[in-house]
Amino acid sequence: MSFSKMPLVEANQTPDASSLSLDSERTLYPYVTGTSVVAFKYRDGILMAADMGGSYGSTLRYKTVERIKPIGKHSLLGASGEISDFQEILRYLDELILYDNMWDDGNSLGPKEVHNYLTRVMYNRRNKFNPLWNSLVLGGVKNGQKYLGMVSMIGVNFEDNHVATGFGNHLARPILRDEWNEDLSFEDGVKLLEKCMRVLLYRDRSAVNKLQIAKITEEGATLFPPYSLKTFWGFEAYKNPTVGAEGSW
Amino acid sequence: MFRNQYDTDVTTWSPAGRLFQVEYAMEAVKQGSAAIGLRSRTHVVLACVNKANNELSSHQKKIFKVDDHIGVAIAGLTADGRVLSRYMRSECINHAFTYESPLPVGRLVVQLADKAQVCTQRSWKRPYGVGLLVAGLDESGAHLYYNCPSGNYFEYQAFAIGSRSQAAKTYLERRFEKFMDSSRDDLVKDALIAIRETLQGERLTSNICTVAVVGVGEPFHILDQNTVQQLIDAFEIVAEEEPPAAEAGDAADQETAAGEGAPAEEGAAPMDI
């Protein structure tokens, strides 16, 4: 096989787990999971945010999981779902980008190409009943063109001006539908992201208050240091919660 | 002299450090009918001579569309050319399926060259007996490459391969500096004139040549016969106004004198007698 072929993701040289009926080697349920990722296009490129939590079922076990990573020169990948599968995907993409760089010609894989490659990978794994248990958000800028897309664990993919995974779809996207516009500045974009992430922090039980914001522009990717959002719990309804409660407790 | 001792298989070196089988394969390219290519910043034109063996048969297909943005003209063993075109189409379509994006032509020619190289290093294979002029577009603009049976490939501003290609090359050498900024139509005209050079006095008509174009906003396609004939007529009429010149070198001057209104034609090409 010439070196220039895709990584051995779909190589059928060895019989794989599902064909050997080794259930222990197929993904049946996720174990360590990340929650929502929110992303949208803004004036200079793409803004993406995700918290740094890795839940082990209902336990908020890991609190410094980076769920957004830069891919090549032109893209950012954010993932929710099984963290180990995300790490596997990063390994595939690493190989892909390596081979792309080895060509050493003027061409490079842009966000559109990476998104489609990921779609192929996710869909093929789903067909083998051994999915990579992730919802992926792929954003990037190349030659002035902004690109933002999503791939789910069953291979559903689409592009849009703003995307979110998991709970983000229910809580963040309505906000974005109302308040997003084509020409957001960086500051306004971050404010909008924080608004979405704050709602998620209040309402999603698997969210942790430590989030990472990343941006990608024509110049390249920037991952900002993690920080926490200010929250407010001083509502009247939360004071003296037992007043007026019936029963012995 | 010693050629015959060391030319039985491709995996035998000669004492002078040559692989004769590969060189013989390149001879096969020179025997094929002419194919030429030229490019500007935004367009690439391929043209070839397509003569049928006899009146009853159709002519050999020598230009193949590989993808919307890539096409190839071949000279030599056309069967080998057909097989390689199929390989190229397959590579392009696989890339487009996985990445939803056209395969950069620079990468395709490297894959093609690597494929050709394999045949120069296996005792049970023979080199492909076909030269390919690959015309394509990618992010960095329009490109023309020549892929050789030896596994080498080069990028060209303009090139000609096949029999009597030297006449075309001479014409192209005189004019290639202008090609980068040529308009698409001028490029096609130059291609047709270069083809005419290889015909050595025989009349150029659209049924003995094929022309194909690819460019920014223009997917690769072969021009239909009527269009080609009109283009030929346009500059042949011009040529007939001047007293017919025996030397091929006059052809360039004749169309500049008539002035088709094309800015790239200005200035007579220097005559090299």
Coordinates of C-alpha atoms in Angstrom, one line a residue:
Chain A
M1 CA 0.0 0.0 0.0
S2 CA 1.5 3.4 -0.9
F3 CA 2.1 5.7 2.1
S4 CA -0.3 8.2 0.8
K5 CA -3.4 6.2 1.5
M6 CA -5.8 7.0 4.4
P7 CA -4.8 5.7 7.8
L8 CA -5.8 2.1 8.5
V9 CA -9.2 3.0 10.0
E10 CA -11.2 1.0 7.5
A11 CA -8.5 -1.6 6.7
N12 CA -10.1 -5.0 6.6
Q13 CA -6.9 -7.0 6.8
T14 CA -7.7 -8.5 10.2
P15 CA -11.2 -9.8 11.2
D16 CA -12.5 -7.2 13.6
A17 CA -14.3 -7.4 16.9
S18 CA -17.8 -7.5 15.7
S19 CA -17.3 -10.1 13.1
L20 CA -15.7 -12.3 15.7
S21 CA -18.7 -11.7 17.9
L22 CA -16.5 -10.5 20.7
D23 CA -19.0 -8.3 22.5
S24 CA -16.4 -7.3 25.0
E25 CA -14.6 -5.4 22.2
R26 CA -17.5 -3.4 20.8
T27 CA -18.7 -0.1 22.3
L28 CA -22.0 -0.8 24.0
Y29 CA -22.2 2.1 26.4
P30 CA -20.0 5.1 27.1
Y31 CA -18.1 5.3 30.4
V32 CA -16.3 8.6 30.8
T33 CA -18.3 11.3 29.0
G34 CA -18.1 15.0 28.2
T35 CA -21.2 17.1 27.9
S36 CA -22.2 19.9 25.5
V37 CA -20.0 21.7 23.0
V38 CA -21.3 25.0 21.6
A39 CA -19.9 26.7 18.6
F40 CA -20.8 29.4 16.1
K41 CA -19.3 31.5 13.2
Y42 CA -18.3 35.0 14.0
R43 CA -16.8 37.8 12.1
D44 CA -13.2 36.5 11.9
G45 CA -13.8 32.8 12.1
I46 CA -15.3 30.2 14.5
L47 CA -15.7 30.4 18.3
M48 CA -16.1 27.2 20.3
A49 CA -16.7 26.5 24.0
A50 CA -16.8 23.3 26.1
D51 CA -16.4 22.7 29.8
M52 CA -13.6 20.6 31.1
G53 CA -15.6 17.9 32.8
G54 CA -15.4 14.2 32.3
S55 CA -18.3 12.4 34.0
Y56 CA -18.1 8.8 35.1
G57 CA -21.8 8.1 35.0
S58 CA -23.4 10.5 37.5
T59 CA -20.1 11.3 39.2
L60 CA -18.3 14.4 38.0
R61 CA -15.0 12.6 38.1
Y62 CA -12.5 14.4 35.9
K63 CA -12.3 18.2 35.9
T64 CA -9.5 19.0 33.5
V65 CA -10.4 17.3 30.3
E66 CA -9.6 19.3 27.2
R67 CA -12.5 18.6 24.9
I68 CA -11.4 21.1 22.2
K69 CA -8.3 20.5 20.1
P70 CA -6.7 22.2 17.1
I71 CA -6.4 20.0 14.0
G72 CA -3.8 20.9 11.4
K73 CA -3.6 24.6 10.5
H74 CA -7.2 25.3 9.7
S75 CA -9.5 23.5 12.1
L76 CA -10.8 23.0 15.6
L77 CA -12.4 19.8 16.8
G78 CA -14.7 19.7 19.9
A79 CA -16.3 16.5 21.2
S80 CA -18.9 15.4 23.6
G81 CA -19.5 11.8 24.6
E82 CA -17.0 9.1 25.3
I83 CA -13.6 10.7 26.1
S84 CA -11.5 7.7 25.1
D85 CA -13.2 7.6 21.7
F86 CA -12.4 11.2 21.3
Q87 CA -8.7 10.5 22.0
E88 CA -8.8 7.7 19.4
I89 CA -10.2 10.1 16.9
L90 CA -7.4 12.5 17.7
R91 CA -5.0 9.8 16.9
Y92 CA -6.6 9.1 13.5
L93 CA -6.6 12.8 12.7
D94 CA -3.0 13.1 13.8
E95 CA -2.0 10.5 11.3
L96 CA -4.1 12.1 8.6
I97 CA -2.6 15.5 9.2
L98 CA 0.9 14.0 9.3
Y99 CA 0.4 12.3 5.9
D100 CA -1.0 15.6 4.6
N101 CA 2.1 17.5 5.8
M102 CA 4.4 14.8 4.4
W103 CA 3.2 15.7 0.9
D104 CA 4.9 19.0 1.4
D105 CA 3.2 20.6 -1.5
G106 CA 1.1 23.7 -1.4
N107 CA -2.1 21.9 -0.5
S108 CA -3.5 21.2 3.0
L109 CA -6.6 19.6 4.4
G110 CA -9.2 22.2 5.2
P111 CA -12.1 22.0 7.7
K112 CA -14.4 20.8 5.0
E113 CA -12.2 17.9 4.2
V114 CA -11.6 16.9 7.8
H115 CA -15.3 17.1 8.5
N116 CA -16.1 14.7 5.6
Y117 CA -13.3 12.4 6.7
L118 CA -14.8 12.2 10.2
T119 CA -18.2 11.6 8.7
R120 CA -16.9 8.6 6.8
V121 CA -15.2 7.3 9.9
M122 CA -18.2 7.7 12.2
Y123 CA -20.6 6.2 9.7
N124 CA -18.5 3.3 8.9
R125 CA -18.0 2.5 12.6
R126 CA -21.8 2.7 13.1
N127 CA -22.3 0.3 10.2
K128 CA -20.1 -2.2 12.0
F129 CA -22.1 -1.8 15.2
N130 CA -19.0 -0.5 16.9
P131 CA -19.6 3.2 17.1
L132 CA -17.2 5.9 18.3
W133 CA -19.5 7.3 21.0
N134 CA -19.1 11.0 20.2
S135 CA -20.8 14.0 18.8
L136 CA -18.2 16.0 17.1
V137 CA -18.1 19.7 16.2
L138 CA -15.6 20.7 13.5
G139 CA -15.0 24.3 12.8
G140 CA -12.3 26.1 10.8
V141 CA -11.3 28.8 8.3
K142 CA -9.5 28.3 5.1
N143 CA -8.8 30.9 2.4
G144 CA -11.2 33.2 4.1
Q145 CA -14.0 30.7 4.0
K146 CA -15.6 29.9 7.4
Y147 CA -16.8 26.3 7.9
L148 CA -18.7 24.8 10.8
G149 CA -20.1 21.3 10.9
M150 CA -21.2 18.5 13.2
V151 CA -21.0 14.7 13.1
S152 CA -23.0 12.5 15.4
M153 CA -22.1 8.9 16.5
I154 CA -24.4 7.5 13.9
G155 CA -22.8 9.5 11.1
V156 CA -25.4 12.2 10.7
N157 CA -23.6 15.3 9.5
F158 CA -24.5 18.8 8.6
E159 CA -23.1 22.3 8.4
D160 CA -24.6 25.3 10.0
N161 CA -23.8 28.8 11.3
H162 CA -24.2 27.6 14.9
V163 CA -24.1 24.1 16.3
A164 CA -24.2 22.4 19.7
T165 CA -24.1 18.9 21.0
G166 CA -26.1 17.1 23.7
F167 CA -27.9 19.5 26.0
G168 CA -26.5 22.4 24.1
N169 CA -29.0 21.6 21.4
H170 CA -31.9 22.2 23.8
L171 CA -30.6 25.0 25.9
A172 CA -28.0 26.9 23.9
R173 CA -29.3 26.8 20.3
P174 CA -32.6 28.6 21.1
I175 CA -30.5 31.5 22.5
L176 CA -28.3 31.4 19.4
R177 CA -31.2 31.3 17.0
D178 CA -32.4 34.6 18.6
E179 CA -29.1 36.4 19.2
W180 CA -26.6 35.1 16.7
N181 CA -25.7 37.2 13.7
E182 CA -23.2 37.0 10.9
D183 CA -21.0 39.8 12.0
L184 CA -20.3 39.2 15.7
S185 CA -17.1 40.7 17.0
F186 CA -14.9 38.6 19.2
E187 CA -16.0 40.2 22.4
D188 CA -19.7 39.9 21.6
G189 CA -19.1 36.3 20.5
V190 CA -17.5 35.4 23.8
K191 CA -20.4 37.1 25.7
L192 CA -22.9 35.1 23.7
L193 CA -20.9 31.9 24.4
E194 CA -20.8 32.7 28.1
K195 CA -24.5 33.2 28.1
C196 CA -25.1 29.8 26.6
M197 CA -22.5 28.1 28.8
R198 CA -24.0 29.7 31.9
V199 CA -27.5 28.3 31.1
L200 CA -25.9 24.9 30.6
L201 CA -24.0 25.2 33.9
Y202 CA -27.3 25.9 35.7
R203 CA -29.4 23.3 34.0
D204 CA -27.1 20.4 32.9
R205 CA -26.2 18.2 35.8
S206 CA -23.0 17.0 34.0
A207 CA -21.6 20.5 33.5
V208 CA -18.7 21.7 35.6
N209 CA -17.8 25.3 36.2
K210 CA -14.6 25.4 34.3
L211 CA -14.8 26.2 30.7
Q212 CA -12.5 26.5 27.7
I213 CA -13.1 28.8 24.9
A214 CA -11.3 28.4 21.6
K215 CA -11.2 30.4 18.4
I216 CA -10.0 29.8 14.9
T217 CA -9.3 32.4 12.3
E218 CA -7.3 32.6 9.1
E219 CA -4.2 33.2 11.3
G220 CA -4.7 30.0 13.2
A221 CA -6.2 28.4 16.3
T222 CA -6.1 29.8 19.8
L223 CA -7.1 27.9 22.9
F224 CA -7.8 30.3 25.8
P225 CA -6.9 29.3 29.4
P226 CA -9.7 27.8 31.3
Y227 CA -11.8 29.9 33.6
S228 CA -15.0 29.8 35.6
L229 CA -18.3 31.6 35.2
K230 CA -19.9 33.7 37.9
T231 CA -23.1 32.2 39.1
F232 CA -25.9 33.6 41.1
W233 CA -27.9 31.6 43.6
G234 CA -29.5 34.3 45.7
F235 CA -33.0 33.8 44.5
E236 CA -35.8 34.3 46.9
A237 CA -37.2 30.8 46.2
Y238 CA -33.9 29.3 47.3
K239 CA -33.9 31.0 50.7
N240 CA -35.5 29.1 53.6
P241 CA -36.5 26.3 51.4
T242 CA -38.3 24.4 54.1
V243 CA -40.7 27.2 55.0
G244 CA -44.2 26.0 54.3
A245 CA -43.1 22.4 53.5
E246 CA -45.3 19.7 54.8
G247 CA -44.1 16.6 56.4
S248 CA -41.5 15.6 59.0
W249 CA -38.6 16.6 56.9
Chain B
M1 CA 26.6 -1.5 -28.8
F2 CA 26.2 -3.3 -25.5
R3 CA 22.5 -2.4 -25.4
N4 CA 21.2 -5.8 -26.4
Q5 CA 23.0 -7.6 -23.6
Y6 CA 21.4 -5.5 -20.8
D7 CA 18.0 -4.8 -22.2
T8 CA 16.2 -8.1 -21.6
D9 CA 14.4 -7.1 -18.4
V10 CA 13.8 -3.9 -16.6
T11 CA 15.6 -4.9 -13.5
T12 CA 19.0 -5.2 -15.2
W13 CA 21.3 -2.2 -15.2
S14 CA 23.6 -1.6 -18.1
P15 CA 27.3 -0.9 -17.3
A16 CA 26.7 2.7 -18.1
G17 CA 24.0 2.9 -15.4
R18 CA 21.0 2.9 -17.6
L19 CA 17.8 0.9 -17.6
F20 CA 17.2 0.2 -21.3
Q21 CA 13.7 -1.2 -20.9
V22 CA 12.7 2.1 -19.4
E23 CA 14.3 4.0 -22.3
Y24 CA 12.6 1.7 -24.8
A25 CA 9.3 2.5 -23.1
M26 CA 10.0 6.2 -23.6
E27 CA 10.6 5.4 -27.3
A28 CA 7.1 4.1 -27.5
V29 CA 5.9 7.5 -26.4
K30 CA 7.8 9.1 -29.2
Q31 CA 6.1 6.8 -31.7
G32 CA 2.6 7.8 -30.6
S33 CA 0.7 10.6 -32.3
A34 CA 1.3 14.1 -31.0
A35 CA -0.2 15.6 -27.9
I36 CA 0.4 19.0 -26.6
G37 CA -0.5 21.0 -23.5
L38 CA -0.2 24.6 -22.5
R39 CA -1.4 26.6 -19.5
S40 CA -2.0 30.1 -18.3
R41 CA -2.6 31.3 -14.8
T42 CA -6.2 30.2 -14.9
H43 CA -6.6 27.7 -17.8
V44 CA -5.0 24.6 -19.3
V45 CA -5.5 23.4 -22.8
L46 CA -4.8 20.0 -24.2
A47 CA -4.8 19.1 -27.8
C48 CA -3.8 16.1 -29.8
V49 CA -3.7 14.7 -33.3
N50 CA -6.3 12.0 -33.8
K51 CA -5.7 10.2 -37.0
A52 CA -7.7 7.0 -37.7
N53 CA -5.9 4.1 -39.2
N54 CA -8.1 3.9 -42.2
E55 CA -11.2 5.7 -43.4
L56 CA -13.5 3.0 -42.1
S57 CA -12.5 3.1 -38.5
S58 CA -13.0 5.7 -35.8
H59 CA -10.0 7.3 -34.3
Q60 CA -8.3 6.5 -31.0
K61 CA -9.4 8.3 -27.9
K62 CA -6.4 10.2 -26.5
I63 CA -7.9 12.7 -24.2
F64 CA -9.6 11.6 -21.1
K65 CA -11.6 13.5 -18.5
V66 CA -10.4 12.3 -15.1
D67 CA -12.5 14.6 -12.9
D68 CA -14.2 18.0 -13.3
H69 CA -10.9 19.7 -12.6
I70 CA -8.4 17.3 -14.2
G71 CA -7.9 15.8 -17.6
V72 CA -5.2 13.9 -19.4
A73 CA -3.8 13.6 -22.9
I74 CA -1.8 10.5 -23.8
A75 CA 0.8 9.5 -26.4
G76 CA 2.1 6.0 -26.9
L77 CA 0.4 2.7 -26.0
T78 CA -3.1 4.0 -25.7
A79 CA -4.2 0.8 -23.9
D80 CA -1.8 1.6 -21.1
G81 CA -3.1 5.1 -21.2
R82 CA -6.6 4.0 -20.8
V83 CA -5.7 1.8 -17.8
L84 CA -3.9 4.7 -16.2
S85 CA -6.8 7.0 -16.8
R86 CA -9.0 4.6 -15.0
Y87 CA -6.6 4.6 -12.1
M88 CA -6.6 8.3 -12.0
R89 CA -10.4 8.5 -12.1
S90 CA -10.6 6.1 -9.3
E91 CA -8.1 8.0 -7.1
C92 CA -10.0 11.3 -7.8
I93 CA -13.4 9.8 -7.0
N94 CA -12.2 8.1 -3.8
H95 CA -10.7 11.3 -2.6
A96 CA -13.8 13.3 -3.4
F97 CA -15.9 10.7 -1.6
T98 CA -13.8 10.8 1.6
Y99 CA -13.0 14.5 1.7
E100 CA -15.8 16.1 -0.4
S101 CA -13.1 18.0 -2.1
P102 CA -11.2 17.7 -5.4
L103 CA -7.9 15.8 -5.3
P104 CA -5.1 18.3 -5.9
V105 CA -3.6 17.6 -9.3
G106 CA -0.1 17.8 -7.8
R107 CA -0.8 14.8 -5.6
L108 CA -2.4 12.8 -8.4
V109 CA 0.7 13.1 -10.5
V110 CA 2.9 12.0 -7.7
Q111 CA 0.7 8.9 -7.2
L112 CA 0.8 8.3 -10.9
A113 CA 4.6 8.6 -11.0
D114 CA 5.0 6.3 -8.0
K115 CA 2.8 3.7 -9.8
A116 CA 5.0 4.0 -12.9
Q117 CA 8.2 3.7 -10.8
V118 CA 7.0 0.3 -9.4
C119 CA 7.0 -1.0 -13.0
T120 CA 10.6 -0.1 -13.3
Q121 CA 11.6 -2.2 -10.3
R122 CA 9.8 -5.5 -10.7
S123 CA 11.2 -8.2 -12.8
W124 CA 7.7 -9.5 -13.7
K125 CA 6.4 -6.2 -14.9
R126 CA 7.1 -3.8 -17.7
P127 CA 7.0 -0.1 -17.7
Y128 CA 3.9 1.7 -19.0
G129 CA 4.4 2.6 -22.6
V130 CA 2.6 5.9 -22.4
G131 CA 3.4 9.5 -21.7
L132 CA 0.7 11.5 -20.0
L133 CA 0.1 15.2 -20.1
V134 CA -2.0 15.9 -17.0
A135 CA -3.9 19.2 -17.0
G136 CA -5.6 20.3 -13.8
L137 CA -6.6 22.9 -11.4
D138 CA -6.0 23.1 -7.7
E139 CA -5.8 25.7 -4.9
S140 CA -2.6 27.1 -6.2
G141 CA -3.9 27.6 -9.8
A142 CA -3.7 25.9 -13.1
H143 CA -1.1 23.2 -13.7
L144 CA 0.3 21.1 -16.5
Y145 CA 2.4 18.0 -15.8
Y146 CA 4.1 15.5 -17.9
N147 CA 4.3 11.9 -16.5
C148 CA 6.9 9.7 -18.1
P149 CA 7.2 5.9 -18.2
S150 CA 10.3 6.2 -16.1
G151 CA 8.3 7.4 -13.2
N152 CA 9.5 11.0 -13.5
Y153 CA 7.2 13.9 -13.7
F154 CA 7.7 17.5 -14.4
E155 CA 5.6 20.6 -14.4
Y156 CA 5.5 22.6 -17.6
Q157 CA 4.2 25.9 -18.9
A158 CA 3.8 24.1 -22.3
F159 CA 4.9 20.8 -23.6
A160 CA 4.5 18.5 -26.6
I161 CA 5.0 14.7 -26.8
G162 CA 4.7 12.1 -29.5
S163 CA 5.8 12.0 -33.1
R164 CA 6.9 15.2 -34.7
S165 CA 6.4 17.0 -31.4
Q166 CA 9.7 18.8 -31.9
A167 CA 8.0 21.1 -34.3
A168 CA 5.3 22.0 -31.8
K169 CA 7.9 22.4 -29.1
T170 CA 9.8 24.9 -31.2
Y171 CA 6.7 26.9 -31.7
L172 CA 5.8 26.7 -28.0
E173 CA 9.3 27.7 -26.9
R174 CA 9.1 30.9 -28.8
R175 CA 5.8 31.9 -27.3
F176 CA 5.6 30.3 -23.8
E177 CA 6.5 33.4 -21.9
K178 CA 3.2 35.0 -22.9
F179 CA 1.1 32.0 -21.9
M180 CA 0.8 32.8 -18.2
D181 CA -1.2 35.9 -18.9
S182 CA -3.0 34.6 -22.1
S183 CA -6.7 34.6 -22.3
R184 CA -8.4 31.2 -22.6
D185 CA -9.2 31.8 -26.3
D186 CA -5.6 32.7 -27.1
L187 CA -4.4 29.6 -25.4
V188 CA -6.7 27.4 -27.5
K189 CA -5.6 29.1 -30.6
D190 CA -1.9 28.6 -29.7
A191 CA -2.7 24.9 -29.0
L192 CA -4.3 24.5 -32.4
I193 CA -1.4 26.2 -34.1
A194 CA 1.1 24.0 -32.3
I195 CA -0.8 20.9 -33.4
R196 CA -0.7 22.2 -36.9
E197 CA 3.1 22.4 -36.7
T198 CA 3.2 18.7 -36.1
L199 CA 1.2 18.0 -39.2
Q200 CA 4.0 19.2 -41.5
G201 CA 2.0 20.9 -44.2
E202 CA -1.0 18.7 -44.0
R203 CA -4.3 20.6 -43.6
L204 CA -5.5 21.1 -40.1
T205 CA -9.2 20.2 -39.7
S206 CA -11.3 19.4 -36.7
N207 CA -11.7 15.8 -37.5
I208 CA -8.0 15.0 -37.1
C209 CA -7.5 16.8 -33.8
T210 CA -9.1 17.0 -30.4
V211 CA -9.0 19.9 -28.1
A212 CA -9.9 20.0 -24.4
V213 CA -10.0 22.9 -21.9
V214 CA -10.1 23.1 -18.1
G215 CA -10.1 26.4 -16.2
V216 CA -11.3 28.4 -13.3
G217 CA -15.1 28.2 -13.5
E218 CA -14.8 25.8 -16.4
P219 CA -14.8 22.1 -15.7
F220 CA -12.7 19.9 -17.9
H221 CA -14.4 19.2 -21.2
I222 CA -13.5 18.3 -24.8
L223 CA -14.5 20.9 -27.3
D224 CA -16.9 19.7 -29.9
Q225 CA -15.9 19.4 -33.5
N226 CA -17.9 22.4 -34.8
T227 CA -16.3 24.8 -32.3
V228 CA -12.9 23.5 -33.1
Q229 CA -13.5 23.9 -36.8
Q230 CA -14.7 27.4 -36.3
L231 CA -11.6 28.3 -34.4
I232 CA -9.4 26.7 -37.0
D233 CA -11.2 28.6 -39.7
A234 CA -10.8 31.9 -37.9
F235 CA -7.0 31.7 -38.0
E236 CA -6.6 29.8 -41.2
I237 CA -8.5 32.5 -43.1
V238 CA -6.1 35.0 -41.7
A239 CA -3.2 32.8 -42.7
E240 CA -4.4 32.6 -46.3
E241 CA -4.5 36.3 -46.7
E242 CA -0.7 36.4 -46.6
P243 CA 1.2 34.6 -49.4
P244 CA 1.6 31.0 -48.2
A245 CA 5.0 30.6 -46.6
A246 CA 6.9 27.3 -46.8
E247 CA 8.5 27.6 -43.4
A248 CA 6.4 26.8 -40.3
G249 CA 7.9 29.8 -38.6
D250 CA 5.9 32.2 -40.6
A251 CA 2.6 30.9 -39.2
A252 CA 3.1 32.9 -36.0
D253 CA 3.7 36.1 -37.9
Q254 CA 0.8 35.7 -40.1
E255 CA -1.8 35.8 -37.4
T256 CA -0.2 38.7 -35.6
A257 CA -0.3 40.7 -38.9
A258 CA -4.0 40.0 -39.4
G259 CA -4.7 41.1 -35.8
E260 CA -7.6 39.2 -34.4
G261 CA -7.9 41.9 -31.8
A262 CA -6.3 39.6 -29.2
P263 CA -3.8 41.5 -27.2
A264 CA -1.5 38.5 -26.6
E265 CA -0.7 38.4 -30.3
E266 CA 1.1 41.7 -30.4
G267 CA 4.7 41.7 -31.7
A268 CA 6.0 39.3 -34.3
A269 CA 7.8 36.3 -32.9
P270 CA 11.4 36.4 -33.7
M271 CA 12.2 34.3 -36.7
D272 CA 14.9 31.7 -36.2
I273 CA 16.1 30.8 -39.6

